[in-house]
Short mmCIF file of C-alpha atoms in Angstrom, two decimals:
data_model
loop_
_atom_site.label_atom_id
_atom_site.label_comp_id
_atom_site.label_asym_id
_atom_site.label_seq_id
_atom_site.Cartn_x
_atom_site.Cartn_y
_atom_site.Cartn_z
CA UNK A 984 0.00 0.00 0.00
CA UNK A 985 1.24 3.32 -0.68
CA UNK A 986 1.84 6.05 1.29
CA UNK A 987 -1.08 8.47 -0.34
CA UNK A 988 -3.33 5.85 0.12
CA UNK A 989 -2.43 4.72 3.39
CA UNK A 990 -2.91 8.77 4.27
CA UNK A 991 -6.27 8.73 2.10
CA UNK A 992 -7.59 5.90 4.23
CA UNK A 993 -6.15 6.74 7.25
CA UNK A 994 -8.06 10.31 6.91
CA UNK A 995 -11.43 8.89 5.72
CA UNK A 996 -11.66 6.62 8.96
CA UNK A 997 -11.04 9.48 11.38
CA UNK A 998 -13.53 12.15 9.64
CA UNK A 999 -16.18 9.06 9.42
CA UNK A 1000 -14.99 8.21 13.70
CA UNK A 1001 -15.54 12.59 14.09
CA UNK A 1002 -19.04 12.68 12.34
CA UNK A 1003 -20.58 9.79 13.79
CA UNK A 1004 -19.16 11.25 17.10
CA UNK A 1005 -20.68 14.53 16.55
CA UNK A 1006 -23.85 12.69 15.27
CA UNK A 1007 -24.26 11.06 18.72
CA UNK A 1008 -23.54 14.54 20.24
CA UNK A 1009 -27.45 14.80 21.62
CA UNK A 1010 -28.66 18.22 20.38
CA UNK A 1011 -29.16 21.31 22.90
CA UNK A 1012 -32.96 21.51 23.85
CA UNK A 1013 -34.10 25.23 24.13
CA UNK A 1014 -35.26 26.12 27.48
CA UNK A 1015 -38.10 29.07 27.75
CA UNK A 1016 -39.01 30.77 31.00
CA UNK A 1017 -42.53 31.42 31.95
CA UNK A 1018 -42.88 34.25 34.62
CA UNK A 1019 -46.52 34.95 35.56
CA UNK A 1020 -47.80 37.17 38.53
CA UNK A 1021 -50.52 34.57 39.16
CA UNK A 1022 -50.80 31.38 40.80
CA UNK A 1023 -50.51 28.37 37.82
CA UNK A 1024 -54.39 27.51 38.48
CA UNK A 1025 -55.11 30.94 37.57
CA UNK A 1026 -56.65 31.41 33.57
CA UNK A 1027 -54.92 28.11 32.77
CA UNK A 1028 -56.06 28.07 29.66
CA UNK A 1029 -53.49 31.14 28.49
CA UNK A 1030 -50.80 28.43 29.16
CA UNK A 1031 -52.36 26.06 27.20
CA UNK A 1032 -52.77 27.66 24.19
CA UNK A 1033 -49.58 28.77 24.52
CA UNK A 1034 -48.32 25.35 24.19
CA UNK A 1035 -50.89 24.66 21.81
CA UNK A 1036 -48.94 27.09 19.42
CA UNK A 1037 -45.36 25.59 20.12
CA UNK A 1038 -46.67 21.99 19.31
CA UNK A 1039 -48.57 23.83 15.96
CA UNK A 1040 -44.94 24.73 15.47
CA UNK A 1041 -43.23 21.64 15.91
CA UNK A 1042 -42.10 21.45 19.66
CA UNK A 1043 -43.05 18.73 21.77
CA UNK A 1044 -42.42 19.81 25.89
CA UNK A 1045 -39.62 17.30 27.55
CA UNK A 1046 -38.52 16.33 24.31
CA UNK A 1047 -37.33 19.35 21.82
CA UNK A 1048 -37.81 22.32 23.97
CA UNK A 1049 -37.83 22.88 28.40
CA UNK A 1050 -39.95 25.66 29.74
CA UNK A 1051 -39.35 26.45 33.12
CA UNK A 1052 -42.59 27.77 35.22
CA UNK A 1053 -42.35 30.11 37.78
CA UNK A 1054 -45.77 31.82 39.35
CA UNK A 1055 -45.26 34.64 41.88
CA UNK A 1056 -49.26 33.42 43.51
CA UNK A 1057 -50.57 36.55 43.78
CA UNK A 1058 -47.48 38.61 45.41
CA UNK A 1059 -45.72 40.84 43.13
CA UNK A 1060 -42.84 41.90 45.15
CA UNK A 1061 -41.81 37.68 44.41
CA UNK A 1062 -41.50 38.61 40.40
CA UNK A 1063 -37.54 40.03 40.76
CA UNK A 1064 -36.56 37.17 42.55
CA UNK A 1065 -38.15 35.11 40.27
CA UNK A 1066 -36.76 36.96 37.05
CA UNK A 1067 -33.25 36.93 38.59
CA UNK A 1068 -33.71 32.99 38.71
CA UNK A 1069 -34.56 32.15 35.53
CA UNK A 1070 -31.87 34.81 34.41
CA UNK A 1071 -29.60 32.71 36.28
CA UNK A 1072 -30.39 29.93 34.75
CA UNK A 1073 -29.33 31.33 31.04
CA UNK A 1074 -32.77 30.18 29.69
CA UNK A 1075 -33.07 31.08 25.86
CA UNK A 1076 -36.26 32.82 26.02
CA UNK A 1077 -38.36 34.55 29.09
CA UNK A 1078 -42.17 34.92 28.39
CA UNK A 1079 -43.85 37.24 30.65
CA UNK A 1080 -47.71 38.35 30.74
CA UNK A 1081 -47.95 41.46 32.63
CA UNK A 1082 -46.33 44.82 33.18
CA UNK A 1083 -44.95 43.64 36.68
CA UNK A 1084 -43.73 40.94 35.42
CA UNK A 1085 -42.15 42.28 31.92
CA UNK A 1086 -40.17 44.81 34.63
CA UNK A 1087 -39.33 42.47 36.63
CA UNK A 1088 -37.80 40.79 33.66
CA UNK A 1089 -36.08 43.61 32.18
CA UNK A 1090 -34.35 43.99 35.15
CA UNK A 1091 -32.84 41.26 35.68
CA UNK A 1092 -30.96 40.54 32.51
CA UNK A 1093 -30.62 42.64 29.53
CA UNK A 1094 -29.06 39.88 27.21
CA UNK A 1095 -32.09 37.42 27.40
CA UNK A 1096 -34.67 37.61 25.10
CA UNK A 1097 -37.93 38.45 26.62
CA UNK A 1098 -41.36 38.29 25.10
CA UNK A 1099 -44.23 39.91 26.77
CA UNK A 1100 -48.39 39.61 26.29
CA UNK A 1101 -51.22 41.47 27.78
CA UNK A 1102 -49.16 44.87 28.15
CA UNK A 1103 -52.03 47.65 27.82
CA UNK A 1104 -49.39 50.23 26.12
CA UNK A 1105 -45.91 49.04 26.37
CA UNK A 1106 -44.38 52.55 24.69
CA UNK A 1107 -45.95 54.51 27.26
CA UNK A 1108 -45.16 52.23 30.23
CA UNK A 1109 -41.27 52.56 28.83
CA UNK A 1110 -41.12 48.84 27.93
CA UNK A 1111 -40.01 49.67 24.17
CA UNK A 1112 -39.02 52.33 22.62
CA UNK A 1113 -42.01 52.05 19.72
CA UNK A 1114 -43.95 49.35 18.07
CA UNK A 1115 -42.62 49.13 15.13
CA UNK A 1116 -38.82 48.92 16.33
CA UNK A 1117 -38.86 47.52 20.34
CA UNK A 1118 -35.17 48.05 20.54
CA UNK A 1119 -33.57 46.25 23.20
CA UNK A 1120 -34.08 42.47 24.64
CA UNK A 1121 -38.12 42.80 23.93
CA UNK A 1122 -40.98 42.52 22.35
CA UNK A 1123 -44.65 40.84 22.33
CA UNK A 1124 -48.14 41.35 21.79
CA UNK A 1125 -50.20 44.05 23.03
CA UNK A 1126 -53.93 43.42 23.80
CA UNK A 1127 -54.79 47.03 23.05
CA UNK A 1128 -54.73 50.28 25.35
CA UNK A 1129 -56.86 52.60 26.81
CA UNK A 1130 -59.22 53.24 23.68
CA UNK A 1131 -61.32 50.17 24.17
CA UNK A 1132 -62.54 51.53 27.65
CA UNK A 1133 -64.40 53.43 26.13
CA UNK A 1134 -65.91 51.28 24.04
CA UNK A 1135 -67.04 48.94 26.63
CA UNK A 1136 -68.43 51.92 28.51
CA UNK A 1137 -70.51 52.64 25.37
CA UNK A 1138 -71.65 48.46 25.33
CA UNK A 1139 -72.59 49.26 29.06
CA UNK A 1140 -74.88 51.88 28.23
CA UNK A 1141 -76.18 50.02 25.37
CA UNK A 1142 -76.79 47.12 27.59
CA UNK A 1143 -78.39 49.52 30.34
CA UNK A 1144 -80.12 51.94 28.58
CA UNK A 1145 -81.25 53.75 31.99
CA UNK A 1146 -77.14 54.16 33.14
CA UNK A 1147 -75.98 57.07 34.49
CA UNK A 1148 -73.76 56.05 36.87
CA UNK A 1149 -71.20 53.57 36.57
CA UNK A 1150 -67.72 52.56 38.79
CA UNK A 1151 -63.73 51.73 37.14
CA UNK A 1152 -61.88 49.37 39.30
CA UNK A 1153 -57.93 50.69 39.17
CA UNK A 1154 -54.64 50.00 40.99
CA UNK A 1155 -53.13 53.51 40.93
CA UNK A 1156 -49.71 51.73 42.02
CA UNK A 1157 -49.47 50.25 38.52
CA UNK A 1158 -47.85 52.00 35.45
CA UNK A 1159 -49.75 52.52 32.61
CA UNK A 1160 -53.27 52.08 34.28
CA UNK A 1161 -54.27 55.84 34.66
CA UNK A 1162 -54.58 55.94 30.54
CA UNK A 1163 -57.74 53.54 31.13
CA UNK A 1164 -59.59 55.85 33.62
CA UNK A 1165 -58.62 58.80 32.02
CA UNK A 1166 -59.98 57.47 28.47
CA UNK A 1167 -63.33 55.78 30.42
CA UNK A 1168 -63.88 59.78 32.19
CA UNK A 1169 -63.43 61.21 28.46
CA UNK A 1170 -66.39 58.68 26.99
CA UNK A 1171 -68.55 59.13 30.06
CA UNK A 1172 -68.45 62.69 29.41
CA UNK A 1173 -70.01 62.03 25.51
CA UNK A 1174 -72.42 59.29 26.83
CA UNK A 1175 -73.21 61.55 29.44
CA UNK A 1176 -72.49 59.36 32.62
CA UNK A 1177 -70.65 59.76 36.06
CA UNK A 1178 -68.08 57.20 36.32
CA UNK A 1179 -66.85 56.71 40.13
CA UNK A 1180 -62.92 55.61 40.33
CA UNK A 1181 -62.97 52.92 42.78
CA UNK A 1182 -59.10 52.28 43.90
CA UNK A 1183 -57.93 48.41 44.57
CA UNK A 1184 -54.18 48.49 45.68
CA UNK A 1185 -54.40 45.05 47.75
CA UNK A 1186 -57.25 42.41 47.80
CA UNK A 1187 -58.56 43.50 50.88
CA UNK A 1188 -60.02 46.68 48.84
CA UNK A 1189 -61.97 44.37 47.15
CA UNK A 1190 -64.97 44.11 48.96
CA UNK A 1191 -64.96 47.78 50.16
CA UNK A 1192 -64.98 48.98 46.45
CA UNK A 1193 -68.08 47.29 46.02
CA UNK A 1194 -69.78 48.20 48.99
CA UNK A 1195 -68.84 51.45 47.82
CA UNK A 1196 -70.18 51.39 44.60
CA UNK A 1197 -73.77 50.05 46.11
CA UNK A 1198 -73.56 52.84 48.68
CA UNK A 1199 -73.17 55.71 45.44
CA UNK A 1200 -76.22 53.52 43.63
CA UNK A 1201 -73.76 52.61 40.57
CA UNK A 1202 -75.28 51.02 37.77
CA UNK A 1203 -72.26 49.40 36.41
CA UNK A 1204 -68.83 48.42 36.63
CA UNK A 1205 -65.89 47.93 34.29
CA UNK A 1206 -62.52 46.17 35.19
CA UNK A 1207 -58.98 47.35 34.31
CA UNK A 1208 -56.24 44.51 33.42
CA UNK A 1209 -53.93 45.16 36.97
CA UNK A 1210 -53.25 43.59 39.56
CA UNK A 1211 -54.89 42.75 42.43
CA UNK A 1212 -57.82 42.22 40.45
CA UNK A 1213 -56.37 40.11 38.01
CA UNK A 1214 -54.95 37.93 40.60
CA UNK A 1215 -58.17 37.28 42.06
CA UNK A 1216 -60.59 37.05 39.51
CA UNK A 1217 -63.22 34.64 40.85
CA UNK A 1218 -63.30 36.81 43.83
CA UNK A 1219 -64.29 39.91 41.82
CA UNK A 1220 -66.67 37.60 39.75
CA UNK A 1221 -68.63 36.29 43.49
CA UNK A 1222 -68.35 39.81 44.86
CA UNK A 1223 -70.48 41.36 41.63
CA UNK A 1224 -72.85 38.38 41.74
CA UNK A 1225 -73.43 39.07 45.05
CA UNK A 1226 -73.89 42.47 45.19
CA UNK A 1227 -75.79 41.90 41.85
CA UNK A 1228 -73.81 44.47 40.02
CA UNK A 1229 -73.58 44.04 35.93
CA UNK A 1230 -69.50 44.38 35.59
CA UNK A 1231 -68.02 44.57 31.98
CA UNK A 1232 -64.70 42.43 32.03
CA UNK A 1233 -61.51 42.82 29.58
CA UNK A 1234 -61.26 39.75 28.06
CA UNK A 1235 -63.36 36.79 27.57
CA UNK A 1236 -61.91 34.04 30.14
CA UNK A 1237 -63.60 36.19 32.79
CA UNK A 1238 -67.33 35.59 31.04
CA UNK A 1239 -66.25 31.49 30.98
CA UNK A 1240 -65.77 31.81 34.65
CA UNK A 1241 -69.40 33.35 35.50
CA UNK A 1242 -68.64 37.06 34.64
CA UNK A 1243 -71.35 39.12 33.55
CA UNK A 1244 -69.54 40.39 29.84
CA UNK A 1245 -66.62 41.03 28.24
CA UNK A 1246 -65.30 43.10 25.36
CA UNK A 1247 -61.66 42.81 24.05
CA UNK A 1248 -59.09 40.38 22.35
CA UNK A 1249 -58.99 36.87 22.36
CA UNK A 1250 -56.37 35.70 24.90
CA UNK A 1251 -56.13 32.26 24.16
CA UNK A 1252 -55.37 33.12 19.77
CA UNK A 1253 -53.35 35.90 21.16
CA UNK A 1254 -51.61 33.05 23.62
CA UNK A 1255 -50.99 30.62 20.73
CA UNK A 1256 -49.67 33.28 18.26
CA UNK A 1257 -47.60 34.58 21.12
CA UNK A 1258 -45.35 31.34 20.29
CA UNK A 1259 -44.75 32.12 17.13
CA UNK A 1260 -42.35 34.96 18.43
CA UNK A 1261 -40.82 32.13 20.67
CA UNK A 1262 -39.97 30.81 17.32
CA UNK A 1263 -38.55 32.93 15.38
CA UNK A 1264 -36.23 34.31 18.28
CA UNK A 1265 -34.80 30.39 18.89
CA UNK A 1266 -34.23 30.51 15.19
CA UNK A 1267 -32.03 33.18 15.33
CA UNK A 1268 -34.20 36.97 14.99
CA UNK A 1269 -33.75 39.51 17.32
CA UNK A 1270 -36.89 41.16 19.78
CA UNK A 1271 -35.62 44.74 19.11
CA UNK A 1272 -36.32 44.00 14.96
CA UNK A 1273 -39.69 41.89 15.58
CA UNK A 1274 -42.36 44.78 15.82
CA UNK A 1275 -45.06 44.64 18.91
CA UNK A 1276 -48.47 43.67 17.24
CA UNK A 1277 -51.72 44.54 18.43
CA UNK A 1278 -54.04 41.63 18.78
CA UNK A 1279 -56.36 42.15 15.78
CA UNK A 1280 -59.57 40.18 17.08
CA UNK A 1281 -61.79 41.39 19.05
CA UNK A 1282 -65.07 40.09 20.41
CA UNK A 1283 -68.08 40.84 22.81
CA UNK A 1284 -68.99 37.77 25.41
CA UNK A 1285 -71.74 37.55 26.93
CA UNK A 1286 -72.92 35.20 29.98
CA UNK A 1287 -76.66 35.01 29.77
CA UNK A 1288 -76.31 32.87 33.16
CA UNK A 1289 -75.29 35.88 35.25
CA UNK A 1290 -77.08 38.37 33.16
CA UNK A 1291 -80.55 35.99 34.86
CA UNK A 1292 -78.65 35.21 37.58
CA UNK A 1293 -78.52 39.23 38.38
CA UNK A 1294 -81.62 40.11 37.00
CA UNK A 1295 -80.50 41.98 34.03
CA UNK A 1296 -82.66 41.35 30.58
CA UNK A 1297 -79.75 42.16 27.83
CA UNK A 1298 -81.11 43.88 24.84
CA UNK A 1299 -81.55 41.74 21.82
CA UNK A 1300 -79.43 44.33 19.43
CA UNK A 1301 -76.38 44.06 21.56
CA UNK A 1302 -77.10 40.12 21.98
CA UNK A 1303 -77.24 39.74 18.04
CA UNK A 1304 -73.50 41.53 18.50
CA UNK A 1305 -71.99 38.93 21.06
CA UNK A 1306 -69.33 36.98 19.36
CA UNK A 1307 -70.43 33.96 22.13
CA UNK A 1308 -72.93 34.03 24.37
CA UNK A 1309 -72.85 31.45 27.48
CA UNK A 1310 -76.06 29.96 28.56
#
């Protein structure tokens, strides 16, 4: 045998030795972070959709991709320890779903990708620096600002014709919230209604705010997206059924647990499209180039359970409106 083809030979069986070595090398698994201000019981179904969209796209959990869970149950001041944690832990990806939480995120690593949903304006709350270009570690979806308030103030007084007094539930302590009451005081003003501001900054404010709002002889009620009351939504759900007070919700999930109504974007398409930013990230794009979308459907709930339940007949025009009604 020659020497070239001893070399030749000698060459071939060490590259074919390296690539089935690096063949056996077991691929890295992406790991996401979940953060979430909530308890994991909480509006489940978010989650699940969520994962609903990764499978759509091709990952299977405990097998292609790791997502690490961490719920903060309620207390916010937990979120920055949490954050720090799955900072520490170098995860690819952190997915957050609340201002709180998207802070709490941005503080604790600037280098990890973060991807945020249910922020009510995330330029004015200083999470980006605009839609179209985030800038920075993140990005997400937006479930609309302050202009639908006054939209479901206007379904409200459609749905009680005889309104002239209704309530906003509002944490004051959180950023961005203000926008909604101030936009809800400018629409009461054109449909000619008093609008009380009821202020929740813990959950013991809960019941107070509606005894409150009976006490005034308010009509109505509409929830902001903040904590405490988002924490605690089948508290806020009993309370109104108890008090028999019609309260207009943000998003539909709180209808499917026995709220009254509901007018805003679909969280559980919103959660599933959410991983589509997941995706594209892991495959290589950066948050501060992937513009912040507005979730694009919107739809009116309606629970004709409570609605009977409270003794409120809703009008057939706005029923023939309701994307779903619950019976």
């Amino acid at each position: 045998m020659s020497g070239k083809i001893f070399v030749w030979l000698l060459a071939t069986v060490l590259l074919t030795i390296v690539s089935s070595a690096e063949a056996q090398q077991p691929k890295k698994v992406p790991r996401v972070g979940v953060l979430r201000q909530s308890s994991a019981h909480v509006l489940w179904t978010q989650l699940e959709a969520f994962r609903q969209g990764l499978r759509d796209l091709g990952y299977v959990e405990r097998k292609n991709i790791a997502i690490e869970y961490r719920y903060a149950e309620g207390e916010l001041d937990r979120l920055p320890g949490l954050a720090d944690e799955l900072a520490r832990m170098k995860v690819d990806v952190i997915v957050v779903s609340s201002t709180p939480a998207v802070l709490a995120a941005r503080n604790a690593t600037k280098e990890i990708p973060i991807v945020f949903h249910t922020i009510g304006d995330p330029v004015a709350s200083g999470v980006v620096a605009s839609l179209a270009r985030p800038g920075g570690n993140i990005t997400g979806l937006t479930m609309g600002g302050a202009e639908l308030y006054g939209k479901r103030l206007e379904l409200l007084k459609e749905t009680i014709p005889k309104l002239s007094r209704a309530a906003i539930l509002w944490n004051p302590t959180r950023t961005g919230i203000k926008q909604n009451v101030d936009e809800t005081q400018t629409a009461a003003r054109v449909l000619k209604l008093q609008v009380q501001s009821l202020k929740i900054r813990n959950p013991e404010d809960i019941d107070p705010a509606f005894e409150s709002a009976i006490r005034s002889k308010t009509g109505a009620i509409l929830i902001t997206q903040s904590p405490p009351i988002t924490t605690y939504p089948k508290r806020i759900i009993d309370v109104a059924a108890k008090q028999r007070l019609p309260v207009m919700y943000p998003q539909g999930q709180w209808p499917d647990m026995g709220g009254l109504m509901s007018y805003g974007a679909n969280v559980d398409d919103s959660y599933r499209y959410l991983a589509s930013y997941v995706d594209k990230i892991l495959k290589g794009s950066k948050p501060a180039e992937l513009p912040v979308e507005r979730s694009k459907k919107l739809e009116l709930v309606i629970n004709l359970k409570t609605a009977k339940q409270i003794g409120l007949t809703i009008p057939p025009h706005v029923l023939a409106r309701a994307d779903k009604v619950i019976k």
